[in-house]
Amino acid sequence: MAKGFKNRKEILQFIKQAIVESNDLQKLLTTFKKGDVLFKQGDPISHLYLLIEGTVNLSHRRDDGSNLELITLSPGHFVGLVAFTTGNNSVTTCITAENTIALCFKQDEFDQYLTANPKLQVPVQQLMLSNMSDRFLKNVQLESKMNALNKQLEDEGVQLKEAFEQLENSHQKMVAQEKMATLGELVAGFAHEVNNPAAALLRSSEMLKDNFMDSENATAKTEIFKLGLVSKPLSSSDIRSRMLTIQKEYPWVKERSVVRKLAQMPEEALKIINKKKKKIPVETLVQQFEAGKFIHNIQVASERIANLVKSLKSYSRQDRNVSDMIDIRDGINDTILILSNRLKYLNLELDLLDIPQTCGKMGELNQVWTNILVNACDVLPHGGSLKIRTRSEGDYKILVEISDNGPGIPETVLPKIFEPNFTTKNQGAKFGLGLGLAISNEIVRQHGGFIKVSNNENGGASFQIILPVKEC
Amino acid sequence: MDHQIYILVVEDELEVMDALVNDLEQFEKFFPVESANSAEEARNVVNEIYNAGNEVGLILCDHVMPGQNGVDFLIELEKYLDQHSAKKVLVTGQAGLEDTIQAINNAHLDYYIAKPWTKELLEDVVIAQLTNFVMQRHYNPMQFMMILDSVRLSEYMRTNHITDH
């Protein structure tokens, strides 16, 4: 009579009882010592084992030679079941983990046993099924676990990729900052080098001027020379109208170049020429005036160089890691002077209201102004206007606003504008990695502030840099 | 010859304009020099010159100026002066590659002098360009023999069977 068993334990009990009652079965019992090998991977299996007592370990050797511990089987489990049912060689190696007793059924005699012991049929069948379903369940679990692990691996892969990209960005930023630092060093070095000859130039030209101005000699030549020393250049339209007047008043002067030179001379000088025209040729006195004018030009140009050098030194203050109480407007003015040629063809409107000093690094902030101004120049190649404003916002904030009347920034671009490596400039940008605004943004943030970009109502873009007022 | 051929200098910085005009002194007897401080003023001066029945033979133009820049000015002028073939020279330190290409392609730029210039280079360029101008406009080269490139002018006379009358 077939009896339904609840679990493996019950079946095992039943079989143990059956063994006690059957000599044949007792003959099939085999005792193994710990460490005995029941079968090896790759071998054909001759027996089907049913564990009665003890445990065995199943392991699988991989292609690379490493050993994979698979499972430990306990009493009530069949061992060698798969090979038994499929007739294939074993895919595992079975070694006892302790002293073990098992029923060893010879494969070809298995059916005989069951016929001889019919009451074993059902339990054995159930046991086999239970074993198979165990294995199946285990398989499902493993598949699920593998899937979860794969997903985890994938996620980690994505994280790694992101981390790598961030590292790349930081690296590039560092390289760009190194470049800027090197360039900054070169600029500062140049400024210092040029400073000395510029100072010498300025002093010498001023002294030369003073030297002549102090001369007590009261001759016409000296007088007219002195007038040249203080002359101011005239615009071309003024020269043109003056030339017409001179041509009328000095009809004996035939050379147009001389007429032009006379047109550039002040009334006093012309009086001297008139007075002496019988004794001293016009050309001689004009030449004297010119000599004075050239010295004046030298002095003016030297002053300009000296100012540029001063601004350059101030602009590129290399003490990067030292913060100081600064008036940001000084840096803005230095930057404008340095960039004056680039800004020349634009309408520049300055509205630098009073702002309190704050703690900051002037050299770094100058980079920010430079970056934004140069960007504005780039979008206005044929002219336009640029407004730079400073003002306080309450007691604790400073606002610097730079706005242009260019084409503005497309809405799709606005959110990406501070991203590193984002650029709308083509390959023509000589120094560009698309990092200018990213670095500027970082500089401002390190100062405790932030940059806001927006498009103006009536066209163009506006950069608002807010900085905190604080002590060093 | 009844009308004058002008040299026009367009430069916004007065000291630089002064220096350029001074360097052109030797040409002034034959080619009066006019100057302008901006593209807009230059346009007016050009109009005045042509209205007076004269013409512009050579323009020496800076690039970076307030308002319209030199290259744009020359390109616009090209349309206006189309049949008058004034020679165009950029004198600048600050025209980038793209702007210069524009000037060459769209304004038929004849020469580019980088600042700072030497007097010798400037003179050579002015002589060469005005020689070209004079030949292209089929003026009698005799009157310019003293000041322009006499070798090329003589050759021109020979090949065009011009006699000195």
XYZ file of C-alpha atoms in Angstrom:
637
model
C 0.000 0.000 0.000
C 1.424 3.388 -1.003
C 1.778 5.725 1.790
C 2.195 9.557 1.438
C 5.309 10.735 3.273
C 5.413 14.209 4.633
C 9.125 14.756 4.304
C 12.482 13.307 3.698
C 12.961 12.549 7.370
C 9.931 10.265 7.383
C 11.074 8.517 4.238
C 14.510 8.003 5.728
C 12.978 6.508 8.865
C 10.955 4.138 6.751
C 13.957 3.061 4.732
C 16.067 2.562 7.847
C 13.337 0.319 9.194
C 13.228 -1.536 5.913
C 16.978 -2.130 6.065
C 16.695 -3.632 9.525
C 14.050 -5.978 8.209
C 15.873 -6.980 5.034
C 19.095 -8.934 4.678
C 19.417 -7.998 1.035
C 19.347 -4.344 1.896
C 21.834 -4.851 4.676
C 24.207 -6.338 2.143
C 24.009 -3.075 0.235
C 25.110 -0.958 3.177
C 28.640 0.369 2.825
C 30.590 2.302 5.413
C 32.967 4.983 4.275
C 35.668 6.722 6.239
C 36.111 10.478 6.227
C 37.878 11.602 3.077
C 36.911 8.623 0.949
C 36.228 9.373 -2.691
C 32.918 7.970 -3.901
C 33.439 9.128 -7.498
C 35.518 11.575 -9.439
C 34.525 14.261 -11.932
C 34.596 12.882 -15.454
C 34.268 9.251 -14.420
C 31.298 7.089 -15.264
C 29.357 6.219 -12.126
C 28.653 2.622 -11.348
C 26.580 3.063 -8.230
C 23.699 5.134 -6.999
C 24.182 6.093 -3.380
C 21.516 6.825 -0.817
C 22.986 8.423 2.275
C 21.768 6.857 5.503
C 24.230 8.472 7.935
C 27.000 11.030 7.625
C 27.611 13.712 4.961
C 29.434 14.051 1.661
C 30.836 17.077 -0.246
C 30.307 17.578 -3.924
C 32.843 19.713 -5.768
C 33.514 20.706 -9.355
C 36.859 21.466 -10.902
C 36.793 24.374 -13.364
C 38.668 24.704 -16.647
C 41.279 26.951 -15.075
C 42.030 24.268 -12.475
C 40.323 25.986 -9.550
C 37.985 23.993 -7.352
C 34.393 24.975 -6.722
C 32.763 23.631 -3.562
C 29.199 22.903 -4.568
C 27.129 21.340 -1.882
C 27.163 19.158 1.182
C 24.609 16.358 1.093
C 23.065 14.912 4.229
C 21.248 11.651 4.990
C 18.170 11.134 2.840
C 19.918 12.444 -0.252
C 20.801 10.508 -3.327
C 24.316 10.923 -4.610
C 25.103 10.307 -8.244
C 21.501 10.730 -9.193
C 22.074 12.785 -12.346
C 24.679 10.474 -13.753
C 22.445 7.567 -12.816
C 19.443 8.938 -14.669
C 21.271 10.340 -17.683
C 24.011 7.766 -18.048
C 26.591 10.540 -18.495
C 29.878 10.828 -16.692
C 29.883 12.612 -13.387
C 30.293 16.384 -13.464
C 31.285 16.426 -9.828
C 33.670 14.767 -7.422
C 32.195 13.290 -4.284
C 34.244 13.029 -1.104
C 32.898 12.051 2.321
C 33.068 14.773 4.950
C 32.893 12.330 7.875
C 32.342 8.698 8.504
C 29.377 7.842 6.305
C 27.013 4.945 5.734
C 25.184 4.638 2.448
C 23.021 2.198 0.555
C 24.929 1.471 -2.601
C 22.724 0.416 -5.421
C 24.429 -1.004 -8.442
C 22.973 0.835 -11.405
C 22.011 -2.192 -13.421
C 20.592 -3.934 -10.382
C 18.528 -1.011 -9.079
C 15.283 -2.196 -10.642
C 15.794 -5.650 -9.195
C 15.996 -4.300 -5.686
C 12.829 -2.355 -6.037
C 10.936 -5.363 -7.390
C 12.309 -7.507 -4.575
C 11.329 -4.878 -2.032
C 8.102 -3.378 -3.336
C 7.382 -1.328 -0.257
C 10.529 0.631 -1.076
C 9.200 1.705 -4.457
C 7.110 4.648 -3.328
C 9.530 6.064 -0.801
C 12.426 5.743 -3.205
C 10.442 7.380 -5.954
C 9.403 10.189 -3.672
C 12.940 10.592 -2.482
C 14.181 10.806 -6.032
C 11.566 13.371 -6.933
C 12.300 15.317 -3.806
C 15.982 15.297 -4.682
C 15.271 16.484 -8.216
C 12.927 19.222 -7.095
C 15.495 20.297 -4.505
C 18.038 20.627 -7.215
C 15.606 22.534 -9.398
C 14.743 24.937 -6.601
C 18.392 25.426 -5.896
C 18.914 26.221 -9.553
C 16.197 28.822 -9.489
C 17.717 30.397 -6.396
C 21.125 30.461 -7.989
C 19.789 32.014 -11.177
C 18.074 34.700 -9.167
C 21.180 35.367 -7.129
C 23.311 35.544 -10.249
C 20.908 37.985 -11.794
C 21.065 40.195 -8.713
C 24.839 40.041 -8.717
C 24.957 40.925 -12.391
C 22.759 43.926 -11.795
C 24.977 45.016 -8.945
C 28.024 44.649 -11.148
C 26.369 46.705 -13.830
C 25.517 49.479 -11.379
C 29.031 49.475 -10.051
C 30.283 49.643 -13.608
C 28.180 52.723 -14.219
C 29.378 54.331 -10.991
C 32.952 53.580 -11.923
C 32.463 55.157 -15.331
C 31.017 58.294 -13.745
C 33.819 58.447 -11.242
C 36.318 58.104 -14.048
C 34.683 60.887 -16.024
C 34.775 63.138 -12.990
C 38.421 62.314 -12.556
C 39.069 63.147 -16.201
C 37.323 66.485 -15.742
C 39.262 67.303 -12.626
C 42.436 66.339 -14.406
C 41.644 68.612 -17.330
C 40.750 71.437 -14.995
C 44.042 70.951 -13.259
C 45.902 70.958 -16.560
C 44.128 74.135 -17.609
C 44.855 75.748 -14.294
C 48.460 74.674 -14.612
C 48.531 76.296 -18.031
C 46.984 79.420 -16.583
C 49.414 79.336 -13.717
C 52.320 78.975 -16.101
C 50.942 81.711 -18.307
C 50.324 83.815 -15.241
C 53.918 83.264 -14.200
C 55.132 84.254 -17.640
C 52.964 87.357 -17.633
C 54.067 88.326 -14.149
C 57.660 87.625 -15.073
C 57.329 89.689 -18.222
C 55.713 92.519 -16.319
C 58.581 92.584 -13.878
C 61.151 92.452 -16.663
C 59.546 95.223 -18.665
C 58.944 97.281 -15.557
C 62.538 98.418 -15.295
C 63.063 99.578 -18.869
C 59.576 101.094 -18.827
C 60.467 103.070 -15.718
C 63.767 104.130 -17.262
C 61.979 105.173 -20.431
C 59.440 107.215 -18.561
C 61.964 108.930 -16.340
C 64.375 109.674 -19.191
C 61.734 111.114 -21.473
C 60.352 113.272 -18.677
C 63.807 114.462 -17.732
C 64.611 115.197 -21.357
C 61.475 117.241 -21.574
C 62.189 119.098 -18.341
C 65.757 119.661 -19.448
C 64.640 121.531 -22.533
C 61.757 123.287 -20.828
C 64.121 124.756 -18.266
C 66.399 126.160 -20.911
C 66.712 129.909 -20.485
C 67.611 130.383 -24.108
C 65.024 132.705 -25.547
C 65.650 132.267 -29.219
C 62.830 131.673 -31.640
C 64.027 128.145 -32.288
C 64.019 127.291 -28.598
C 60.666 128.942 -28.041
C 59.023 127.046 -30.814
C 60.724 123.839 -29.677
C 59.239 124.288 -26.214
C 55.815 124.748 -27.739
C 56.264 121.460 -29.528
C 57.084 119.789 -26.206
C 53.637 120.534 -24.856
C 51.627 120.138 -28.020
C 48.621 117.881 -28.198
C 47.801 115.869 -31.314
C 44.785 116.994 -33.322
C 42.092 114.789 -34.776
C 42.158 114.327 -38.537
C 39.002 116.401 -39.015
C 40.489 119.265 -37.030
C 43.669 119.035 -39.082
C 41.636 119.116 -42.256
C 39.767 122.286 -41.355
C 42.882 123.967 -39.992
C 44.722 123.175 -43.220
C 42.135 125.119 -45.188
C 42.669 128.121 -42.913
C 46.463 127.861 -43.118
C 46.377 127.649 -46.894
C 44.546 130.974 -46.950
C 46.716 132.664 -44.363
C 50.025 131.361 -45.648
C 49.579 131.249 -49.405
C 53.331 131.227 -49.988
C 53.698 127.835 -48.353
C 53.476 125.461 -51.297
C 54.317 122.133 -49.715
C 51.197 120.367 -48.504
C 53.118 118.501 -45.831
C 54.318 121.815 -44.441
C 50.764 123.147 -44.482
C 49.708 120.111 -42.492
C 52.446 120.668 -39.950
C 51.519 124.311 -39.594
C 47.914 123.232 -39.126
C 48.974 121.200 -36.126
C 50.792 124.108 -34.459
C 49.208 126.391 -31.871
C 48.661 130.090 -32.535
C 51.705 131.082 -30.484
C 53.972 128.988 -32.645
C 52.477 130.418 -35.832
C 53.090 133.908 -34.504
C 56.777 133.119 -34.095
C 56.936 131.761 -37.628
C 55.248 134.857 -38.995
C 57.535 137.132 -37.053
C 60.674 135.419 -38.263
C 59.617 134.515 -41.754
C 62.027 136.906 -43.345
C 65.013 135.702 -41.348
C 64.387 132.043 -40.657
C 62.932 129.642 -43.248
C 59.545 128.230 -42.269
C 60.787 124.699 -42.667
C 63.532 125.236 -40.074
C 61.154 126.454 -37.404
C 58.619 123.758 -38.281
C 61.333 121.187 -37.813
C 62.126 122.568 -34.362
C 58.509 122.361 -33.392
C 58.388 118.783 -34.664
C 61.446 117.859 -32.605
C 59.640 119.051 -29.503
C 56.529 117.181 -30.572
C 58.414 113.918 -31.037
C 59.904 114.139 -27.574
C 56.431 114.771 -26.259
C 55.173 111.696 -28.134
C 57.960 109.613 -26.622
C 56.992 110.764 -23.176
C 53.301 110.063 -23.716
C 53.988 106.619 -25.105
C 56.349 105.793 -22.210
C 53.662 106.768 -19.756
C 51.241 104.499 -21.503
C 53.671 101.588 -21.392
C 54.392 102.227 -17.736
C 50.685 102.213 -16.931
C 50.126 99.003 -18.843
C 53.000 97.350 -17.050
C 51.652 98.518 -13.722
C 48.230 97.156 -14.530
C 49.695 93.939 -15.820
C 51.620 93.373 -12.625
C 48.605 94.228 -10.575
C 46.339 92.127 -12.790
C 48.439 89.020 -12.589
C 49.164 89.070 -8.900
C 50.775 85.753 -8.439
C 50.203 85.401 -4.718
C 47.474 82.915 -5.410
C 47.197 81.396 -2.035
C 47.135 84.652 -0.172
C 43.853 86.435 0.282
C 43.805 90.128 0.953
C 41.304 92.903 1.609
C 40.722 94.256 -1.874
C 38.586 96.743 -3.751
C 37.353 94.642 -6.640
C 37.009 97.737 -8.832
C 40.804 98.067 -9.042
C 41.035 94.645 -10.592
C 38.200 95.423 -12.991
C 39.961 98.603 -14.116
C 43.264 96.782 -14.554
C 41.519 94.139 -16.609
C 39.854 96.747 -18.806
C 43.183 98.475 -19.396
C 44.897 95.231 -20.296
C 42.095 94.346 -22.662
C 41.750 97.893 -23.997
C 42.653 96.976 -27.523
C 40.111 94.189 -27.654
C 37.470 96.467 -26.151
C 38.328 99.463 -28.296
C 35.731 98.969 -30.953
C 32.963 98.362 -28.431
C 30.845 100.899 -26.604
C 32.010 100.372 -23.043
C 29.829 101.767 -20.292
C 31.254 101.725 -16.772
C 29.103 102.254 -13.730
C 31.377 101.286 -10.859
C 29.529 102.458 -7.777
C 31.231 102.376 -4.406
C 31.581 98.951 -2.914
C 33.168 97.875 0.358
C 36.448 96.028 0.400
C 36.264 92.314 0.873
C 38.608 89.408 1.382
C 39.690 87.824 -1.874
C 42.404 86.959 -4.359
C 42.585 89.737 -6.929
C 44.555 87.701 -9.462
C 41.928 84.991 -9.511
C 38.967 87.357 -9.704
C 40.693 89.143 -12.582
C 40.631 85.846 -14.436
C 36.860 85.825 -14.025
C 36.401 89.357 -15.451
C 38.813 88.578 -18.278
C 37.010 85.403 -19.176
C 33.565 87.007 -19.275
C 34.769 90.128 -21.128
C 36.636 88.122 -23.742
C 33.558 85.972 -24.286
C 31.532 89.144 -24.813
C 34.100 90.439 -27.342
C 33.835 87.141 -29.186
C 30.067 87.440 -29.643
C 30.333 91.045 -30.823
C 32.898 90.865 -33.631
C 31.430 93.805 -35.487
C 30.816 96.076 -32.533
C 28.182 96.488 -29.835
C 27.937 97.657 -26.289
C 29.176 96.319 -22.996
C 28.088 97.467 -19.561
C 30.063 96.832 -16.400
C 28.432 97.705 -13.108
C 29.378 97.307 -9.486
C 27.228 98.010 -6.492
C 26.534 96.881 -2.956
C 23.581 94.707 -2.196
C 22.849 95.389 1.428
C 25.785 95.406 3.791
C 27.090 91.976 3.066
C 27.022 91.438 -0.651
C 28.744 92.896 -3.683
C 27.276 92.644 -7.152
C 29.346 92.820 -10.313
C 27.282 92.815 -13.469
C 28.664 92.421 -16.989
C 26.103 92.603 -19.766
C 26.285 92.850 -23.518
C 23.849 93.471 -26.360
C 24.944 90.479 -28.368
C 22.823 87.584 -29.605
C 22.231 86.250 -26.072
C 22.596 82.657 -24.946
C 20.211 80.034 -26.358
C 17.897 78.534 -23.715
C 19.250 75.055 -24.436
C 22.786 76.211 -23.720
C 22.114 78.213 -20.528
C 22.054 75.299 -18.072
C 25.240 73.798 -19.483
C 27.270 76.960 -19.610
C 29.392 76.279 -16.537
C 30.085 72.679 -17.413
C 33.696 71.819 -18.056
C 34.504 71.061 -21.680
C 31.341 72.753 -22.831
C 32.048 75.283 -25.542
C 30.172 76.882 -28.382
C 33.358 78.152 -29.985
C 34.750 76.273 -32.948
C 38.270 74.920 -33.279
C 39.518 78.466 -33.751
C 39.693 79.097 -30.019
C 43.426 79.088 -29.456
C 43.612 78.368 -25.786
C 40.199 76.973 -25.232
C 39.249 73.740 -23.615
C 35.817 75.064 -22.844
C 36.933 75.423 -19.249
C 36.949 79.218 -18.908
C 33.520 79.583 -17.352
C 33.897 76.369 -15.364
C 37.050 77.727 -13.755
C 35.517 81.171 -13.302
C 32.537 79.587 -11.607
C 34.799 77.674 -9.288
C 36.864 80.751 -8.422
C 33.717 82.677 -7.521
C 32.379 79.811 -5.460
C 35.643 79.481 -3.607
C 35.204 83.133 -2.689
C 31.854 82.250 -1.200
C 29.847 83.729 -4.061
C 28.033 82.589 -7.155
C 27.479 83.530 -10.795
C 24.060 83.990 -12.350
C 23.598 84.047 -16.117
C 20.521 85.273 -17.862
C 19.347 86.767 -21.098
C 18.320 90.418 -21.105
C 14.815 91.472 -22.082
C 16.064 93.591 -24.919
C 18.673 91.158 -26.169
C 22.124 90.130 -25.049
C 23.353 88.248 -22.023
C 24.031 89.301 -18.459
C 26.507 87.796 -16.017
C 25.888 88.655 -12.378
C 28.648 87.811 -9.931
C 27.651 88.021 -6.299
C 30.426 88.081 -3.720
C 30.171 88.208 0.046
C 31.673 91.062 2.042
C 33.951 89.523 4.633
C 37.124 90.055 6.586
C 40.282 88.114 5.935
C 47.215 115.712 -65.131
C 44.303 117.682 -63.867
C 43.137 115.673 -60.912
C 44.877 114.471 -57.814
C 45.513 110.959 -56.593
C 45.172 110.801 -52.820
C 46.672 108.558 -50.198
C 44.212 107.977 -47.375
C 45.373 106.984 -43.881
C 42.686 105.549 -41.593
C 43.862 105.223 -37.976
C 42.146 106.119 -34.729
C 45.182 106.567 -32.487
C 46.429 110.086 -33.147
C 50.110 109.481 -32.405
C 50.162 106.491 -34.738
C 48.342 108.438 -37.448
C 50.876 111.216 -37.029
C 53.766 108.796 -37.438
C 52.249 107.201 -40.558
C 51.550 110.557 -42.183
C 55.066 111.730 -41.379
C 56.532 108.667 -43.030
C 54.567 109.517 -46.189
C 55.983 113.027 -46.411
C 58.119 112.373 -49.473
C 55.074 111.287 -51.477
C 52.957 114.295 -50.631
C 54.176 116.429 -53.572
C 52.690 113.908 -55.973
C 50.083 112.188 -53.877
C 48.393 114.391 -51.277
C 47.767 112.629 -47.989
C 44.447 112.696 -46.173
C 43.639 111.089 -42.857
C 40.614 109.876 -40.916
C 40.182 108.598 -37.369
C 37.320 106.219 -38.034
C 35.685 104.253 -40.822
C 32.780 106.668 -40.849
C 35.037 109.701 -41.215
C 37.010 107.876 -43.891
C 33.842 107.322 -45.883
C 33.094 111.057 -45.778
C 36.625 111.936 -46.799
C 36.478 109.506 -49.725
C 33.206 111.060 -50.860
C 34.672 114.569 -50.644
C 37.687 113.499 -52.663
C 35.611 111.993 -55.465
C 33.093 114.831 -55.418
C 35.959 117.241 -55.984
C 36.843 115.302 -59.110
C 39.859 113.568 -57.570
C 40.434 109.960 -56.624
C 41.949 107.729 -53.989
C 44.962 105.749 -55.145
C 45.945 104.054 -51.903
C 44.324 103.413 -48.550
C 46.425 102.564 -45.501
C 43.945 101.269 -42.967
C 44.140 100.133 -39.366
C 41.874 97.264 -38.269
C 40.804 97.743 -34.655
C 38.959 101.054 -34.432
C 35.904 102.247 -32.531
C 32.774 101.629 -34.557
C 33.312 99.754 -37.798
C 36.590 97.848 -37.989
C 39.106 98.236 -40.815
C 38.344 94.993 -42.608
C 34.598 95.625 -42.684
C 35.270 99.152 -43.908
C 37.466 97.907 -46.749
C 34.911 95.287 -47.755
C 32.173 97.914 -47.907
C 34.429 100.262 -49.788
C 35.145 97.576 -52.349
C 31.536 97.671 -53.478
C 31.583 101.448 -53.676
C 34.959 101.847 -55.313
C 34.520 98.850 -57.550
C 35.625 100.448 -60.754
C 38.180 102.761 -59.232
C 40.713 100.177 -58.112
C 42.174 102.069 -55.159
C 44.917 99.991 -53.592
C 44.117 98.705 -50.100
C 46.685 98.010 -47.437
C 45.988 96.909 -43.860
C 48.400 98.337 -41.317
C 47.700 96.607 -38.081
C 48.870 94.406 -35.265
C 45.534 92.931 -34.595
C 43.727 91.401 -37.515
C 43.231 87.709 -36.912
C 43.539 85.118 -39.635
C 39.821 84.973 -40.376
C 39.451 88.736 -40.669
C 42.477 88.916 -42.952
C 41.098 86.169 -45.182
C 37.829 88.093 -45.372
C 39.726 91.190 -46.409
C 41.638 89.315 -49.073
C 38.650 87.533 -50.488
C 35.961 90.185 -50.207
C 37.922 93.413 -50.329
C 40.775 92.416 -52.612
C 43.342 93.449 -50.039
C 46.574 94.312 -51.794
C 49.013 94.183 -48.885
C 49.282 93.634 -45.152
C 51.788 95.529 -43.036
C 52.181 94.413 -39.431
C 52.711 97.031 -36.748
C 55.230 98.251 -35.788
C 56.332 99.053 -39.315
C 59.682 100.267 -40.555
C 59.838 103.350 -42.718
C 61.665 101.397 -45.419
C 58.974 98.733 -45.664
C 56.220 101.318 -45.720
C 57.924 103.254 -48.515
C 58.505 100.127 -50.572
C 54.876 99.082 -50.248
C 53.555 102.561 -51.090
C 55.793 102.823 -54.155
C 54.824 99.354 -55.375
C 51.098 99.841 -54.830
C 50.915 103.305 -56.352
C 52.954 102.087 -59.323
C 50.355 99.366 -59.842
C 47.562 101.899 -59.492
C 49.036 104.326 -61.959
C 49.602 101.624 -64.549
C 46.157 100.105 -64.116
C 44.501 103.484 -64.531
C 46.602 104.120 -67.603
C 47.962 107.402 -66.395
C 51.014 108.771 -68.106
C 53.847 107.323 -66.066
C 56.328 110.085 -66.898
C 55.094 112.389 -64.170
C 55.712 109.726 -61.528
C 59.134 108.552 -62.635
C 60.885 110.420 -59.836
C 58.804 109.097 -57.026
C 57.514 105.664 -58.023
C 59.129 102.512 -59.418
C 60.883 103.873 -62.484
C 62.018 100.446 -63.708
C 58.513 99.048 -63.895
C 57.125 102.305 -65.265
C 59.704 102.340 -68.040
C 58.904 98.776 -68.912
C 55.224 99.674 -68.935
C 55.904 102.582 -71.285
C 57.857 100.362 -73.622
C 55.229 97.673 -73.853
C 52.423 100.179 -74.280
C 54.218 102.312 -76.784
C 53.851 105.423 -74.727
C 56.132 108.272 -75.673
C 57.184 111.086 -73.401
C 55.460 114.134 -74.756
